[in-house]
PDB file of C-alpha atoms in Angstrom:
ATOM      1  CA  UNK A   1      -3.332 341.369  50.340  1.00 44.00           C
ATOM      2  CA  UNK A   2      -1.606 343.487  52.753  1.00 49.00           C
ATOM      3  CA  UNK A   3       0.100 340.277  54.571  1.00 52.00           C
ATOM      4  CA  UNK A   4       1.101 339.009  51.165  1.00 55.00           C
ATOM      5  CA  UNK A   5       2.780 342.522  50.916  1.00 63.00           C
ATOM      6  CA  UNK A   6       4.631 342.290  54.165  1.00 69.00           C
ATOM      7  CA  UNK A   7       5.803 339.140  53.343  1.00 66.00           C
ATOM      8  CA  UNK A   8       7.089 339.816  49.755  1.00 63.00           C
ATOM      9  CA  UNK A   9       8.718 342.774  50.973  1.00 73.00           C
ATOM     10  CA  UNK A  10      10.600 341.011  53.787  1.00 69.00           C
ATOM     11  CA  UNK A  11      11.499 338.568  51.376  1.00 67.00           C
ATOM     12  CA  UNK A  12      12.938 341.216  49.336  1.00 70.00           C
ATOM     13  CA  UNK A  13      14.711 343.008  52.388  1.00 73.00           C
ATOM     14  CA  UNK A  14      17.221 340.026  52.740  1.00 69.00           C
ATOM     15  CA  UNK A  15      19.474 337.512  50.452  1.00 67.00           C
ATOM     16  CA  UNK A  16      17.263 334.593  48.715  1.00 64.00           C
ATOM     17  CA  UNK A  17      18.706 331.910  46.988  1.00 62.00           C
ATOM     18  CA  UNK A  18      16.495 330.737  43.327  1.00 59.00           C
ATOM     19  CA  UNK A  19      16.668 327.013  42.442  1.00 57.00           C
ATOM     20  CA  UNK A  20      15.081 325.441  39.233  1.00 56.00           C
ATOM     21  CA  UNK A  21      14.666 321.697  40.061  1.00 54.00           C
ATOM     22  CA  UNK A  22      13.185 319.142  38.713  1.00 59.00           C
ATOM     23  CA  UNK A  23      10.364 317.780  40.911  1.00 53.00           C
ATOM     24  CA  UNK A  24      10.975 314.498  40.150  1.00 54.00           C
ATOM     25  CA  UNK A  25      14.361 314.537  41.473  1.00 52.00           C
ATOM     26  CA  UNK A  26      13.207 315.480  44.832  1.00 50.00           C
ATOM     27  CA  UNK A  27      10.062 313.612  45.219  1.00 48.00           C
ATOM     28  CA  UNK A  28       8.858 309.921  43.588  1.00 50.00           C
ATOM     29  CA  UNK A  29       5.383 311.325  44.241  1.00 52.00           C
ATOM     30  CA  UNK A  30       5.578 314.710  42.701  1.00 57.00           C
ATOM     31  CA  UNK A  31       3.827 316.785  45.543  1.00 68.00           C
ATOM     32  CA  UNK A  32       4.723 320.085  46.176  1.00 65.00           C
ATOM     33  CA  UNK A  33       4.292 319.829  49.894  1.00 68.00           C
ATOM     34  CA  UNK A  34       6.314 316.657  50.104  1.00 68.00           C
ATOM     35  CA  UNK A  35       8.779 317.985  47.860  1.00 67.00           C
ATOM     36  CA  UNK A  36       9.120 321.779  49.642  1.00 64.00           C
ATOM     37  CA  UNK A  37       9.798 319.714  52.753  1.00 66.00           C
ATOM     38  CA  UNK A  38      12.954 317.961  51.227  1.00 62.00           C
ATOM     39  CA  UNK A  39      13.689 321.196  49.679  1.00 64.00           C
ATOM     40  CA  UNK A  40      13.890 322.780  53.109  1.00 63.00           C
ATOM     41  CA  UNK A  41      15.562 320.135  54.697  1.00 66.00           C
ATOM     42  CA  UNK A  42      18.424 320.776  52.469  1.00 67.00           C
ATOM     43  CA  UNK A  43      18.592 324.106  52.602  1.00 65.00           C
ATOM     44  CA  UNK A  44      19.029 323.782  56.262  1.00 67.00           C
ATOM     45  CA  UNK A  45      21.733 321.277  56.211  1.00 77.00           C
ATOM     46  CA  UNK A  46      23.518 323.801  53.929  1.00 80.00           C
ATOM     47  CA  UNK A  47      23.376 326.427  56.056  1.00 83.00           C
ATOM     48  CA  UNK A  48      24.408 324.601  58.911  1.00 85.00           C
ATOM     49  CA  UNK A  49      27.475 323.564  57.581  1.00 90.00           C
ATOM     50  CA  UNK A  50      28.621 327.152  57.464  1.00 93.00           C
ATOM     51  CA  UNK A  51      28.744 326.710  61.073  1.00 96.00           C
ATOM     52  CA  UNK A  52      32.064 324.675  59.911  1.00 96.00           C
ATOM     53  CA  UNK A  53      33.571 327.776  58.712  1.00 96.00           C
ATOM     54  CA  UNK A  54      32.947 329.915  61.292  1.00 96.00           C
ATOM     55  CA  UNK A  55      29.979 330.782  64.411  1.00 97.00           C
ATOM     56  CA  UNK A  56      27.003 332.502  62.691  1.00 94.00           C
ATOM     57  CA  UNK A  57      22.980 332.494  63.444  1.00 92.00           C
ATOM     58  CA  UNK A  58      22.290 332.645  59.666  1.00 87.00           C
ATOM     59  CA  UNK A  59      18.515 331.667  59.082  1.00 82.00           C
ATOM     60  CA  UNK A  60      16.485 331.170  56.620  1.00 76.00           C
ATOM     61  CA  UNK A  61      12.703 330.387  57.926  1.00 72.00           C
ATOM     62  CA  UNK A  62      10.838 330.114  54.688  1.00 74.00           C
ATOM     63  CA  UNK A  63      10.930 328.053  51.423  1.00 74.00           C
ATOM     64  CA  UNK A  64       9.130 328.655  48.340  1.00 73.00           C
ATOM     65  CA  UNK A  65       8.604 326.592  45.834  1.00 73.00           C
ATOM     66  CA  UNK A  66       7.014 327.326  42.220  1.00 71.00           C
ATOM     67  CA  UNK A  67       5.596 324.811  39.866  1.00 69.00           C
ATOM     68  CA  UNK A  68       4.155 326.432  37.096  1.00 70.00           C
ATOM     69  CA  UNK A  69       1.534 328.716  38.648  1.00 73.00           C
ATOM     70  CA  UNK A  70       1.211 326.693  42.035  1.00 73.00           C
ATOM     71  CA  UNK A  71       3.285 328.196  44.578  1.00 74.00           C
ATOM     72  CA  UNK A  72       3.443 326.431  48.449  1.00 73.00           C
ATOM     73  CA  UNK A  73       5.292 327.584  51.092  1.00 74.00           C
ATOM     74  CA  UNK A  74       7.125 325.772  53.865  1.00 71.00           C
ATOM     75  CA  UNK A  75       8.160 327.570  57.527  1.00 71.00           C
ATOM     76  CA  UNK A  76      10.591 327.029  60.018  1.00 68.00           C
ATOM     77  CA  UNK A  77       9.794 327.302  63.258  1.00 64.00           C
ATOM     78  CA  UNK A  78      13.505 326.536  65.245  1.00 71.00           C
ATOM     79  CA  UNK A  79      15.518 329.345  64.775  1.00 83.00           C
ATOM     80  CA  UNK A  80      19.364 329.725  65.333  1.00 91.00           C
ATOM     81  CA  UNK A  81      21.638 331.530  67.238  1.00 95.00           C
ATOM     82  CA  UNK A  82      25.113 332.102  67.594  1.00 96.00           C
ATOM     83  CA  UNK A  83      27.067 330.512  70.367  1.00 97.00           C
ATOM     84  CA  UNK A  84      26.475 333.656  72.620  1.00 97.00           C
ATOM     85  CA  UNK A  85      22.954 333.037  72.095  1.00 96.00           C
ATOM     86  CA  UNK A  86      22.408 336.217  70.002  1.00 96.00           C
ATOM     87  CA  UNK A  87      21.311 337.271  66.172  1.00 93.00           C
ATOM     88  CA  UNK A  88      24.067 338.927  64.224  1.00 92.00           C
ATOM     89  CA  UNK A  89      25.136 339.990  61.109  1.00 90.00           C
ATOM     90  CA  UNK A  90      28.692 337.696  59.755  1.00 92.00           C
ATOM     91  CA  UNK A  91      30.164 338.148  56.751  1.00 92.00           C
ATOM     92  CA  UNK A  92      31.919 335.150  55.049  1.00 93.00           C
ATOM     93  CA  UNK A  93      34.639 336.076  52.233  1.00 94.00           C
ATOM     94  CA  UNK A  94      34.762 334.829  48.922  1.00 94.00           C
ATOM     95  CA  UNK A  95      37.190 331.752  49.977  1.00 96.00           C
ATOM     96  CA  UNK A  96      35.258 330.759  52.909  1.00 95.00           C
ATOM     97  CA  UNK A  97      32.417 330.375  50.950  1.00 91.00           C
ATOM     98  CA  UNK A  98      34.810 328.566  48.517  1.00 93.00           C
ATOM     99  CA  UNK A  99      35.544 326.478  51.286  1.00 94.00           C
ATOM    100  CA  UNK A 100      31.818 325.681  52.246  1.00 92.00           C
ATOM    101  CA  UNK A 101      31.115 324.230  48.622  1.00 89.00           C
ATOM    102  CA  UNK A 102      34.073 322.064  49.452  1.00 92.00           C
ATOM    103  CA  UNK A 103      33.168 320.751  52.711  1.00 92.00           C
ATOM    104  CA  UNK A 104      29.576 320.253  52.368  1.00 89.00           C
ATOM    105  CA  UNK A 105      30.010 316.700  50.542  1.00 89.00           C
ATOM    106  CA  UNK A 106      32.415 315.676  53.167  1.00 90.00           C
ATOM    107  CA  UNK A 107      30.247 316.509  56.332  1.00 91.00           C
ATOM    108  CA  UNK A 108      27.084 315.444  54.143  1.00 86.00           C
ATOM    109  CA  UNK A 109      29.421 311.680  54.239  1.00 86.00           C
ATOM    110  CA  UNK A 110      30.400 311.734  58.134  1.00 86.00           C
ATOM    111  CA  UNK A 111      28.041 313.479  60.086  1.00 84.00           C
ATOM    112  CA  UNK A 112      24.215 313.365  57.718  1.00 76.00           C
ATOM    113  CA  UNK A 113      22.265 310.192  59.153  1.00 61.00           C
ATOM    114  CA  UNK A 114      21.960 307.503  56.494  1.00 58.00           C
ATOM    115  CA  UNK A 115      18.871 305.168  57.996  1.00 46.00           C
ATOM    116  CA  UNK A 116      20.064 302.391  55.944  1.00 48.00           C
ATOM    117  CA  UNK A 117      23.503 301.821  57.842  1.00 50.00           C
ATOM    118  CA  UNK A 118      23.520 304.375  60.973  1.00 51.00           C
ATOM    119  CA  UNK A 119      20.656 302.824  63.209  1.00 50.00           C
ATOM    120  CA  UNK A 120      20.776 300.959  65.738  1.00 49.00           C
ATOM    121  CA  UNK A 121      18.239 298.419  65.139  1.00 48.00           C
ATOM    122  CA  UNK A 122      16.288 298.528  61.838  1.00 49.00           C
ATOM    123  CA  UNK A 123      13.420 300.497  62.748  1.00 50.00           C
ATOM    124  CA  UNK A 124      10.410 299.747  59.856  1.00 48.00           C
ATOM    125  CA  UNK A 125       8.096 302.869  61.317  1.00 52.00           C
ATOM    126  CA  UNK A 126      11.386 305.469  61.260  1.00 49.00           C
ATOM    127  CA  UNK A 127      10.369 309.071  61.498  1.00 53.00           C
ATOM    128  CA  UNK A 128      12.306 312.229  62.039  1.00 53.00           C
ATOM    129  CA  UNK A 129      10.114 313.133  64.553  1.00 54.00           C
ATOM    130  CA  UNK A 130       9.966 310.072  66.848  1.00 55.00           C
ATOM    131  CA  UNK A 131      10.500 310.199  70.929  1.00 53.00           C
ATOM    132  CA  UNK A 132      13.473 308.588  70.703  1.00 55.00           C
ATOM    133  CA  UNK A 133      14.876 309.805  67.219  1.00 53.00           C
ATOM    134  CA  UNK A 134      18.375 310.781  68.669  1.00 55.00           C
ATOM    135  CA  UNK A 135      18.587 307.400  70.403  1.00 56.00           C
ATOM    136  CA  UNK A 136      18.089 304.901  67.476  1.00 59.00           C
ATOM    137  CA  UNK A 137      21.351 306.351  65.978  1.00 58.00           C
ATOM    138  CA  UNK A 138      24.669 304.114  67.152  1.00 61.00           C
ATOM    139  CA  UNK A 139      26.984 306.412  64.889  1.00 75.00           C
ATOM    140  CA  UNK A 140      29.080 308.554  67.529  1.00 83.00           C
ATOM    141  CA  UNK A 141      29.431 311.088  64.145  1.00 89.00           C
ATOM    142  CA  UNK A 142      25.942 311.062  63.435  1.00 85.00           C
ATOM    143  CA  UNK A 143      24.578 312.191  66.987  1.00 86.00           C
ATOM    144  CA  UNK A 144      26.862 314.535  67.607  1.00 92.00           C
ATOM    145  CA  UNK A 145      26.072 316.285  64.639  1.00 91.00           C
ATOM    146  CA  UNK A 146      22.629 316.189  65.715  1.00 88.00           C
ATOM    147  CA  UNK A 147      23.267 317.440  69.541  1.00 93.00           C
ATOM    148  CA  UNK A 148      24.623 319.911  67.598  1.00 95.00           C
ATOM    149  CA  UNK A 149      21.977 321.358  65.587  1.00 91.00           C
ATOM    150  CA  UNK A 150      19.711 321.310  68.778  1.00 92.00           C
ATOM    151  CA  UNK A 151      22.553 323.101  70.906  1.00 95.00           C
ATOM    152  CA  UNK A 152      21.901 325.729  67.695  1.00 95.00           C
ATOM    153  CA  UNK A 153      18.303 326.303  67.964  1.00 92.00           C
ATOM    154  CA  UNK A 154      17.942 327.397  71.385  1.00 94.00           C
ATOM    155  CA  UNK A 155      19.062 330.741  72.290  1.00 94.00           C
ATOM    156  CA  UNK A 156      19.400 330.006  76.357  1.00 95.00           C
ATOM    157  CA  UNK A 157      23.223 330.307  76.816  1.00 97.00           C
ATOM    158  CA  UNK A 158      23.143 327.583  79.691  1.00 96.00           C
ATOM    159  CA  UNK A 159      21.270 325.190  77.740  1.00 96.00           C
ATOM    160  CA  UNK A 160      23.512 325.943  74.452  1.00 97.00           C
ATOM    161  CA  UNK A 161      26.553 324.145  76.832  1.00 97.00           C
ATOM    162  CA  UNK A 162      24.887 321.877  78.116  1.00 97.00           C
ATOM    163  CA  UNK A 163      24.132 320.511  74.656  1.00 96.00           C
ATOM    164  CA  UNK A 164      27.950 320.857  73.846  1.00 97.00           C
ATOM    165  CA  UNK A 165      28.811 319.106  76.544  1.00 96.00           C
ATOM    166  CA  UNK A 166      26.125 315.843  75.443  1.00 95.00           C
ATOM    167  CA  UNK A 167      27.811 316.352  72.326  1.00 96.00           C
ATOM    168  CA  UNK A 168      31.712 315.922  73.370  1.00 95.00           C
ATOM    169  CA  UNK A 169      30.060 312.893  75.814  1.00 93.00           C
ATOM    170  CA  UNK A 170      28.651 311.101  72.428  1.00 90.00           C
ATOM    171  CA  UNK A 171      31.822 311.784  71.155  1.00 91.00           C
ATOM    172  CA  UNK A 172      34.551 310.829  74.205  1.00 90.00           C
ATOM    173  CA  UNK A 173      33.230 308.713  76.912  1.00 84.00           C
ATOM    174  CA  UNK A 174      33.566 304.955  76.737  1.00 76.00           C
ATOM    175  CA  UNK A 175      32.039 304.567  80.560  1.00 77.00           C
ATOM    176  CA  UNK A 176      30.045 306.507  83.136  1.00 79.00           C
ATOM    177  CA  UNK A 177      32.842 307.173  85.368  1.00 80.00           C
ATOM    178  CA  UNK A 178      34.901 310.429  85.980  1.00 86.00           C
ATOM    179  CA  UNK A 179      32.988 311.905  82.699  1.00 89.00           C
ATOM    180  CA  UNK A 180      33.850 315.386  83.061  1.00 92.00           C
ATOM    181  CA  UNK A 181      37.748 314.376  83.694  1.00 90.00           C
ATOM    182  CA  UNK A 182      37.469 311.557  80.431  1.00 88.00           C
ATOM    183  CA  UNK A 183      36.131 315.191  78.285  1.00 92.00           C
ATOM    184  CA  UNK A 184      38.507 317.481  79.363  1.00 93.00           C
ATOM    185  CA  UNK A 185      41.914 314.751  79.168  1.00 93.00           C
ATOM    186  CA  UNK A 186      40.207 313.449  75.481  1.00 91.00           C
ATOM    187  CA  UNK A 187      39.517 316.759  74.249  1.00 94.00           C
ATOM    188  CA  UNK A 188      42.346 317.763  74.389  1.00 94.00           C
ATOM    189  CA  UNK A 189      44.810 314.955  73.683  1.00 92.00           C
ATOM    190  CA  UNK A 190      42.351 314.862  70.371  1.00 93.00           C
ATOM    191  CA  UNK A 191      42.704 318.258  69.465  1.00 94.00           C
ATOM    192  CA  UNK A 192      46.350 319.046  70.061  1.00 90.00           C
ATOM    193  CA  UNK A 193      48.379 321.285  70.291  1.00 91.00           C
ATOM    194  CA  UNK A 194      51.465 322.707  72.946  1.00 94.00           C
ATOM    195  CA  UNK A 195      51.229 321.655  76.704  1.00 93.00           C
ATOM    196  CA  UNK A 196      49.220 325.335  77.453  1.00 94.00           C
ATOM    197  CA  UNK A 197      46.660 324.779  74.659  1.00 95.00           C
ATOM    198  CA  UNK A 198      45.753 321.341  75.859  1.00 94.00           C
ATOM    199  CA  UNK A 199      45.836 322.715  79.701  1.00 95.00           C
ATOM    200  CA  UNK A 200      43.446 325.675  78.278  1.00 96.00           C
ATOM    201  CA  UNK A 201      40.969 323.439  76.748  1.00 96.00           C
ATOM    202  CA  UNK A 202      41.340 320.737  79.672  1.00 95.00           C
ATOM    203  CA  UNK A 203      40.396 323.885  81.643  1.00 96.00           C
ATOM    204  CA  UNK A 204      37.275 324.854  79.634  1.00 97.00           C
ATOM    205  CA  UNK A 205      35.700 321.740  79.115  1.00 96.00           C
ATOM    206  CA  UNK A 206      35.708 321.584  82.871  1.00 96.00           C
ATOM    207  CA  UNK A 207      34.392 324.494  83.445  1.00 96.00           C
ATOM    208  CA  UNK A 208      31.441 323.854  81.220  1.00 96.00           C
ATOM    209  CA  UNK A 209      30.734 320.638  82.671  1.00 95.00           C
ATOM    210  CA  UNK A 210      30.559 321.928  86.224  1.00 94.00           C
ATOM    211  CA  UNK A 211      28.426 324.632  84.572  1.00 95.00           C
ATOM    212  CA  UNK A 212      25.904 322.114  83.083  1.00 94.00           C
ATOM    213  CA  UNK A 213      26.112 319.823  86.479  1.00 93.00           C
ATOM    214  CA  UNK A 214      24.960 322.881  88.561  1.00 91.00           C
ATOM    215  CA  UNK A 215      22.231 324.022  86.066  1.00 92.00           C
ATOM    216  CA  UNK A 216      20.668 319.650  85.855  1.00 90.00           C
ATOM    217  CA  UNK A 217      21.227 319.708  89.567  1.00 91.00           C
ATOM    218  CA  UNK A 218      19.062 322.867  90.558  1.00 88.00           C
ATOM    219  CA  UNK A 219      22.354 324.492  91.831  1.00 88.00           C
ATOM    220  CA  UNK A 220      22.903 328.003  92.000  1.00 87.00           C
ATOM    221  CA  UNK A 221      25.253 329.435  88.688  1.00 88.00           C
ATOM    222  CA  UNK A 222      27.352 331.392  90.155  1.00 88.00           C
ATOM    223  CA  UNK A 223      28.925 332.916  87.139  1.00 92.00           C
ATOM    224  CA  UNK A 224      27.986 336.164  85.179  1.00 94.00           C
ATOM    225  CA  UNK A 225      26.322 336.199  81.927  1.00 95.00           C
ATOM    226  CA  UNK A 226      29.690 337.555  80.497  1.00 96.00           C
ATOM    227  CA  UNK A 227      31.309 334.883  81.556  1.00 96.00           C
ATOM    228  CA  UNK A 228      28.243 332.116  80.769  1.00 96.00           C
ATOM    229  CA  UNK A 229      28.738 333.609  77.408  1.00 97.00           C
ATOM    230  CA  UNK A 230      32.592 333.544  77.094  1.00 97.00           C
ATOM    231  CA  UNK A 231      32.388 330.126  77.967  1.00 97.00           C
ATOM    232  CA  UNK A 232      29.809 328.927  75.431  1.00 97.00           C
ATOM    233  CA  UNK A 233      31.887 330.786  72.733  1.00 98.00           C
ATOM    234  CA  UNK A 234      35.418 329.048  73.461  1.00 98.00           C
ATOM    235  CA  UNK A 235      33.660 325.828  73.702  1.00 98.00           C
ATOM    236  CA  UNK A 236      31.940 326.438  70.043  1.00 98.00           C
ATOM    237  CA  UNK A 237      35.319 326.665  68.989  1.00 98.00           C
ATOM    238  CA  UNK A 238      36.987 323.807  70.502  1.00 97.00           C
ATOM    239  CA  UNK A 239      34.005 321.593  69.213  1.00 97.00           C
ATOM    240  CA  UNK A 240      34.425 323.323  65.377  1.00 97.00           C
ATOM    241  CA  UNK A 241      38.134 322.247  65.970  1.00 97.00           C
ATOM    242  CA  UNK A 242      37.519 318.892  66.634  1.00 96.00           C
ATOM    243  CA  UNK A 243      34.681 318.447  64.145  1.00 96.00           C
ATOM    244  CA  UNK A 244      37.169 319.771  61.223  1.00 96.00           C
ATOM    245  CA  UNK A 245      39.659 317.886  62.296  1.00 95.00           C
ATOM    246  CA  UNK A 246      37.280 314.667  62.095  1.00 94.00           C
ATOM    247  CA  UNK A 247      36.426 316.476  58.682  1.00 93.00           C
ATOM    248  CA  UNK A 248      40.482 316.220  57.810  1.00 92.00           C
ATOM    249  CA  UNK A 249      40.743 312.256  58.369  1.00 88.00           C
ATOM    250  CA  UNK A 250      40.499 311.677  62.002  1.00 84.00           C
ATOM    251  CA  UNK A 251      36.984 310.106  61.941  1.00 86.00           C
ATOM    252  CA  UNK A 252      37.735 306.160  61.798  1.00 80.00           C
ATOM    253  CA  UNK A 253      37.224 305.800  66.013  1.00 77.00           C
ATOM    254  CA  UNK A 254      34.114 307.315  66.231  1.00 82.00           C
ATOM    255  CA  UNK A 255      32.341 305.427  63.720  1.00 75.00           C
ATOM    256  CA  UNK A 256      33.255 302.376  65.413  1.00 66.00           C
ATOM    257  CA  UNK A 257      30.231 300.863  67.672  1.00 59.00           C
ATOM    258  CA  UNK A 258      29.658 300.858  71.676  1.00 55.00           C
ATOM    259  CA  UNK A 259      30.970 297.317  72.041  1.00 55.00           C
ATOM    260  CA  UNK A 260      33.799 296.824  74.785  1.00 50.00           C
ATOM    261  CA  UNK A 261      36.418 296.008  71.890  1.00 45.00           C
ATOM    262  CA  UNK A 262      35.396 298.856  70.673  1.00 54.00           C
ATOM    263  CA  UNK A 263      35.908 301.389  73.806  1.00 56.00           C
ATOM    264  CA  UNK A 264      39.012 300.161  74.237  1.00 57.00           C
ATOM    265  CA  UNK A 265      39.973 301.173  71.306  1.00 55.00           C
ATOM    266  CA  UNK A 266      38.761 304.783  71.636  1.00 60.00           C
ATOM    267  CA  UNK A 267      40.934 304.834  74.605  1.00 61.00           C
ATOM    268  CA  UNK A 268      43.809 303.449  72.885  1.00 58.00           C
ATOM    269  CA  UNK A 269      43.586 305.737  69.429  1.00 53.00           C
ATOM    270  CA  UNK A 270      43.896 308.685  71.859  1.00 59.00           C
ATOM    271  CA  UNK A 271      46.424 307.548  73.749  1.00 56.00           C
ATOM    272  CA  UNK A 272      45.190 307.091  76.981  1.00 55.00           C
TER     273      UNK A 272
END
């Protein structure tokens, strides 16, 4: 009883969102448990898109659901943090949220996996939780997205970049040579901008690199945590910039496949 006390009270400490659904909708078989775990899923996807908007570590860890007097309950265990790696309070306006309801069907369309069309081979057996689940995806959109979300869950600053930087390689490379110039030069040239904001993010991008070379590598990280953190933050922010501008119409080169016709292009579409 006194659990189910903490619990209701915690639940009460913080903003909840109240759905009434139809079961049906959500779940051919009608279980709770099966249908909680849909329900969750899209809660999640919701709240990461906020991330579009703006850097946040907004959570929400548990899911309830009520049919008639059964209640189940579905938790979380990944957890996210803002680009610093650290849990704190943001406050979104009125208009951003505005602006959330808008772009949620549009990043649902790019960057949600759809297994019918986005993998690589048809896979029979699929499961979100398969060894190689990231892998069987040949969308560009569709990993990122997904390097992404994992960059999100883990609250070691070194380890957040070196996701971002996996991400921006799904994204930008079209071969395994001079990768950390082909990021910094397409990153750029993608995102725009006057010759000292391209030389800025040129900059950054390889700065992170080197950082996530010395941290595979075993080498020493020189660097402070201020400026571990400083650089995880501005790289957050390039990859929101080039994300929304993907969001704004700039998507057709990345959903292209890993042929040779195909890199070309990449390298042609950004002008290099």
């Amino acid at each position: 009883m006194l659990e189910g006390k903490k619990a209701y009270d915690k639940l009460m400490k913080y903003p909840c969102a109240v759905a009434i659904v139809e079961v049906a909708d959500f779940s051919k078989s009608g279980s709770l448990k099966e249908t909680i775990t849909i329900l969750d899923s899209d809660k999640f996807s919701i709240i990461n898109c906020m991330w579009f908007v703006k850097d946040n570590s907004i959570n929400a860890e548990k899911c309830y659901l009520q049919r008639n007097q059964e209640v189940v309950s579905y938790f979380r265990s990944s957890s996210v943090t803002n680009s610093e790696g650290d849990k704190v309070v943001v406050d979104y306006s009125k208009s951003e949220l505005d602006l959330i309801q808008i772009l949620v069907p549009k990043i649902a369309k790019l960057f949600f996996y759809k297994i019918e069309q986005d993998l690589v081979y048809e896979d029979k057996e699929f499961t979100t939780t398969g060894a190689n689940f990231i892998a069987k995806f040949k969308n560009r959109l569709v990993r990122a997205y997904l390097f992404l979300m994992v960059a999100r869950t883990t609250s070691e600053v070194t380890l957040k970049i070196s996701f971002y930087m996996t991400l921006l390689e799904s994204l930008f490379t079209s071969n395994n040579n001079e990768v950390q110039h082909q990021l910094s030069e397409r990153s750029s040239l993608f995102i725009g901008g006057e010759k000292h904001e391209k030389k800025e993010i040129f900059e950054l991008v390889k700065d992170a690199y080197t950082l996530r070379s010395n941290l595979m590598h075993g080498n020493f990280i020189k660097k402070t945590d201020a400026e571990v953190k400083r650089i995880s933050k501005n790289i957050d922010e390039v990859i929101r910039k080039i994300f929304n501008k993907i969001l704004a119409g700039e998507s057709s080169v990345f959903l292209l496949s890993d042929s040779d016709g195909d890199k070309k292009s990449l390298k042609n579409i950004l002008g290099i």
